[in-house]
PDB file of C-alpha atoms in Angstrom:
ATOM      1  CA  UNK A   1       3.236 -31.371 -16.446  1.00 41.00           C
ATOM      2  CA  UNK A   2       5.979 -29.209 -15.219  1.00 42.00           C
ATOM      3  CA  UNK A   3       5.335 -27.236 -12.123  1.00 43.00           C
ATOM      4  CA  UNK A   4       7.109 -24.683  -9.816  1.00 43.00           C
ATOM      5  CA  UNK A   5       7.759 -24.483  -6.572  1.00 39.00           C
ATOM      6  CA  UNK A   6       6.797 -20.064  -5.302  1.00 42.00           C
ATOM      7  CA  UNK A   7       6.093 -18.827  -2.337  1.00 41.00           C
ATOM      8  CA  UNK A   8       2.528 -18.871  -3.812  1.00 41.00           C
ATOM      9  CA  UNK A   9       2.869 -22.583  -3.696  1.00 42.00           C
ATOM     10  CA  UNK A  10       3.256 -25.452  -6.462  1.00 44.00           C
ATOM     11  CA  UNK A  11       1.605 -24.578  -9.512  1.00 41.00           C
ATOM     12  CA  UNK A  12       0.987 -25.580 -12.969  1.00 43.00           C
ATOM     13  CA  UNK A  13       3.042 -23.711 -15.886  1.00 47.00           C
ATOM     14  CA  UNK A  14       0.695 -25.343 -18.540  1.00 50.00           C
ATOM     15  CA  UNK A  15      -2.475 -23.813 -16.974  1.00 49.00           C
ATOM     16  CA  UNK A  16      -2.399 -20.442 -17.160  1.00 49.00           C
ATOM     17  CA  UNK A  17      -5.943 -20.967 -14.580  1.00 50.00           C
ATOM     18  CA  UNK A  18      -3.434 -21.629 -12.028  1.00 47.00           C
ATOM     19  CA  UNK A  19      -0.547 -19.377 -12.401  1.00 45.00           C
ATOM     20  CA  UNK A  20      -0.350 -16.705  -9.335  1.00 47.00           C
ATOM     21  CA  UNK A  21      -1.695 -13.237 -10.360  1.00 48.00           C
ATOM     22  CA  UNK A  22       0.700  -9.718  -9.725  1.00 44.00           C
ATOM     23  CA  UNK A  23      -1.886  -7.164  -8.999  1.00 48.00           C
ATOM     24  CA  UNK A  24      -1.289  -4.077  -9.541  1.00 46.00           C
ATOM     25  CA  UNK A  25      -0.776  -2.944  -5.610  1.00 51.00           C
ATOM     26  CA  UNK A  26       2.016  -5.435  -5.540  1.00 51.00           C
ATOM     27  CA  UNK A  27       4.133  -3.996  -8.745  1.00 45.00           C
ATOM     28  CA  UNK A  28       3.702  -0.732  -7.160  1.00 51.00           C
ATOM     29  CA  UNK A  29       5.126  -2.090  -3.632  1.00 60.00           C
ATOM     30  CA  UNK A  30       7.582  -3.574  -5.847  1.00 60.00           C
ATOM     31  CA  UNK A  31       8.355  -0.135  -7.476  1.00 61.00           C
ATOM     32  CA  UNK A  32       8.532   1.760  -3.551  1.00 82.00           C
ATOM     33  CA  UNK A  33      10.939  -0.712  -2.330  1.00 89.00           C
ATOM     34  CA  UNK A  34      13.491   0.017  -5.276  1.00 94.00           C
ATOM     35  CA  UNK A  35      13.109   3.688  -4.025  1.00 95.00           C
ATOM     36  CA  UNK A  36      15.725   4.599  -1.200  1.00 95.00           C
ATOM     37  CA  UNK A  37      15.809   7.136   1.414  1.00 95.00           C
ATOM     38  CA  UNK A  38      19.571   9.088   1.604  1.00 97.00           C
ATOM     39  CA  UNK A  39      19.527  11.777   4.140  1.00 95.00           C
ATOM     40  CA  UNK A  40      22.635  14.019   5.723  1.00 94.00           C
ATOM     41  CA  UNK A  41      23.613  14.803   1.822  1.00 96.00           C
ATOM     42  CA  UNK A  42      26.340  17.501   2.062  1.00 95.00           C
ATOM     43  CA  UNK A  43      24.954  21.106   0.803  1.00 94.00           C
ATOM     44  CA  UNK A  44      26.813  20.723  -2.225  1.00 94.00           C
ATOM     45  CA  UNK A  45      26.240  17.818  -3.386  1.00 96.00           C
ATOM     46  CA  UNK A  46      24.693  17.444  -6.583  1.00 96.00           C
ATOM     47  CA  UNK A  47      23.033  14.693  -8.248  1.00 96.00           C
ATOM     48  CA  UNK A  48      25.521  13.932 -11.113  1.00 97.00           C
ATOM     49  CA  UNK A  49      27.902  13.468  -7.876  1.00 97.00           C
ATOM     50  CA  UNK A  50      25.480  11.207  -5.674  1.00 97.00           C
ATOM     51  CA  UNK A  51      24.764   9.085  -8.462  1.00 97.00           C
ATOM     52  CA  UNK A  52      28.525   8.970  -8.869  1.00 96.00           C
ATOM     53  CA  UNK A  53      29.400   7.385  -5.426  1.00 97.00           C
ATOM     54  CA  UNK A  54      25.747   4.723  -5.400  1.00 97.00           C
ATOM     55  CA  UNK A  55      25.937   3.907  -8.891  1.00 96.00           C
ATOM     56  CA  UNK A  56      28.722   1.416  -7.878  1.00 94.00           C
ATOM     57  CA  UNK A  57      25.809  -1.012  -6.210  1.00 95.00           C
ATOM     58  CA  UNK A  58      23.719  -0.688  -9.565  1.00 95.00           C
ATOM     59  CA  UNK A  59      21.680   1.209 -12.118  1.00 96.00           C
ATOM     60  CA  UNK A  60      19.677   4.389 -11.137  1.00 97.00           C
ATOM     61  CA  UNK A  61      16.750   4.788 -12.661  1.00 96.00           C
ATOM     62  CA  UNK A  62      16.008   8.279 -11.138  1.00 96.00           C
ATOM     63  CA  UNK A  63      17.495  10.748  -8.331  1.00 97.00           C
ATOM     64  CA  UNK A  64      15.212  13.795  -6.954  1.00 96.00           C
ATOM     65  CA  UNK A  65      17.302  15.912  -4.421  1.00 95.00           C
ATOM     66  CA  UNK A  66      15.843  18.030  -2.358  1.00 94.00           C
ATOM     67  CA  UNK A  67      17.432  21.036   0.230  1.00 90.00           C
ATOM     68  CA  UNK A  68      16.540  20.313   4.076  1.00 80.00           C
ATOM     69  CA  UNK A  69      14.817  22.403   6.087  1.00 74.00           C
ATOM     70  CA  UNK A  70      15.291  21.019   9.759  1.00 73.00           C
ATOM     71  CA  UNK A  71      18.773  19.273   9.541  1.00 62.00           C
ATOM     72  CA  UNK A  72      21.383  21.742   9.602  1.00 75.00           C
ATOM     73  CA  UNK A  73      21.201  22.824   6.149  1.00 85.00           C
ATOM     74  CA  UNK A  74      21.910  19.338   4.205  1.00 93.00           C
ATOM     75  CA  UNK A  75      20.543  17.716   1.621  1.00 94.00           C
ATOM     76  CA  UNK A  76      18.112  14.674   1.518  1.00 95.00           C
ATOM     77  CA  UNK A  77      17.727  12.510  -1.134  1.00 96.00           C
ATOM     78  CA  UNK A  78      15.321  10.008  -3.022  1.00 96.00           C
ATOM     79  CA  UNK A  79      17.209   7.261  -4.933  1.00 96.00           C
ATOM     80  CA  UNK A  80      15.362   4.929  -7.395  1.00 96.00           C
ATOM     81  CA  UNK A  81      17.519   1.810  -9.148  1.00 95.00           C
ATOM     82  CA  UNK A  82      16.542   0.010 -12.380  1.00 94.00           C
ATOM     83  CA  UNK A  83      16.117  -3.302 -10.267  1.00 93.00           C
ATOM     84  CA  UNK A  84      15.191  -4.210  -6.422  1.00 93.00           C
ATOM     85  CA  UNK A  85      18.204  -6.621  -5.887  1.00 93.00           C
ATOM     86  CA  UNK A  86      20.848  -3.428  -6.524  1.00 94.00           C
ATOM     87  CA  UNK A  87      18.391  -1.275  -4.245  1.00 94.00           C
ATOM     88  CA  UNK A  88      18.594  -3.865  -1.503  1.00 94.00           C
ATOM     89  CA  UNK A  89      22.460  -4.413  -2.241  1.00 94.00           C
ATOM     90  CA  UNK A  90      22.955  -0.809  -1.379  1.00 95.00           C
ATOM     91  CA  UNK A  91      20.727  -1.601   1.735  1.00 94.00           C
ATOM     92  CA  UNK A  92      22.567  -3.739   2.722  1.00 94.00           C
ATOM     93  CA  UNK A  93      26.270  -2.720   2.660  1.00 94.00           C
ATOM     94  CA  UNK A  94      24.569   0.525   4.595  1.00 94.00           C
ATOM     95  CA  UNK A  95      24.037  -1.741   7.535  1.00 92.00           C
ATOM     96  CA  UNK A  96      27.597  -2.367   7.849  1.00 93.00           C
ATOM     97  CA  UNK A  97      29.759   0.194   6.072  1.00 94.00           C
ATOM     98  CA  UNK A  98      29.707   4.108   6.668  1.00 95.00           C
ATOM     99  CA  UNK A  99      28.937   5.439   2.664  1.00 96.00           C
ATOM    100  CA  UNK A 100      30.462   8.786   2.917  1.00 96.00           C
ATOM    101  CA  UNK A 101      30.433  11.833   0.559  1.00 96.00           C
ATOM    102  CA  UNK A 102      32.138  14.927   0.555  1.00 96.00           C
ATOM    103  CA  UNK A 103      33.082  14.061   4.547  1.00 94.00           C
ATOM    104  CA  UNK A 104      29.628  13.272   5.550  1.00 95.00           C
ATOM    105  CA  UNK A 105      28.247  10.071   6.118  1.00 96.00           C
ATOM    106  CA  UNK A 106      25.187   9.199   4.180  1.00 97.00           C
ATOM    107  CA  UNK A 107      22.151   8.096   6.289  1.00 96.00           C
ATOM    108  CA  UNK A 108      20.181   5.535   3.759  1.00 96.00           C
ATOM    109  CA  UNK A 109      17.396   3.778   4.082  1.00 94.00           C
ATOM    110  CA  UNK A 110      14.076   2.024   2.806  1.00 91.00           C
ATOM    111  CA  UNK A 111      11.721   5.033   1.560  1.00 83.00           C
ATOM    112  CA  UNK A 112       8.712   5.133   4.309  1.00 77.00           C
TER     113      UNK A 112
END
């Protein structure tokens, strides 16, 4: 019988009995976490432009812009990709690189 090693354990691929279940909680979590935060978007920015500059660490599924009321007149930003491992590659080359766009330093970040 062939079995896998998950972080659910060592199971059994020939009984289904045994297989770990997704609920339906943890798809969603999955969905949130491919969701990103990008704050200090430039006023002008549009989406066609923003999905320009982080389309180079995958596929975006979605972009919803939205106009800030308490920071200084920019832009925020909710970006969705197609697959978790591009949202967390973008994640991660924010830790270390400034992203910049039209002069202003994107602030990104896991949607809370």
């Amino acid at each position: 019988s062939s079995g896998i090693n998950a972080e659910y354990g060592v199971f059994n691929l020939d009984n289904p009995t045994n297989r770990p279940k997704l609920h339906v909680q943890e798809l969603e979590n999955q969905s949130d976490r491919r969701c990103l935060y990008v704050g200090q978007v430039h006023p002008s920015t549009s989406e066609s432009e923003l999905k320009g500059k982080l389309g180079f660490f995958g596929r975006i599924e979605s972009i919803t812009l939205l106009d800030s009321r308490t920071s200084g007149g920019y832009k925020f930003a909710f970006v969705k990709f197609e697959s978790l491992a591009d949202a967390l590659n973008l994640l991660k080359e924010a830790e270390t690189t400034v992203i910049a766009l039209k002069g202003c330093p994107l602030k990104i970040s896991a949607k809370r």
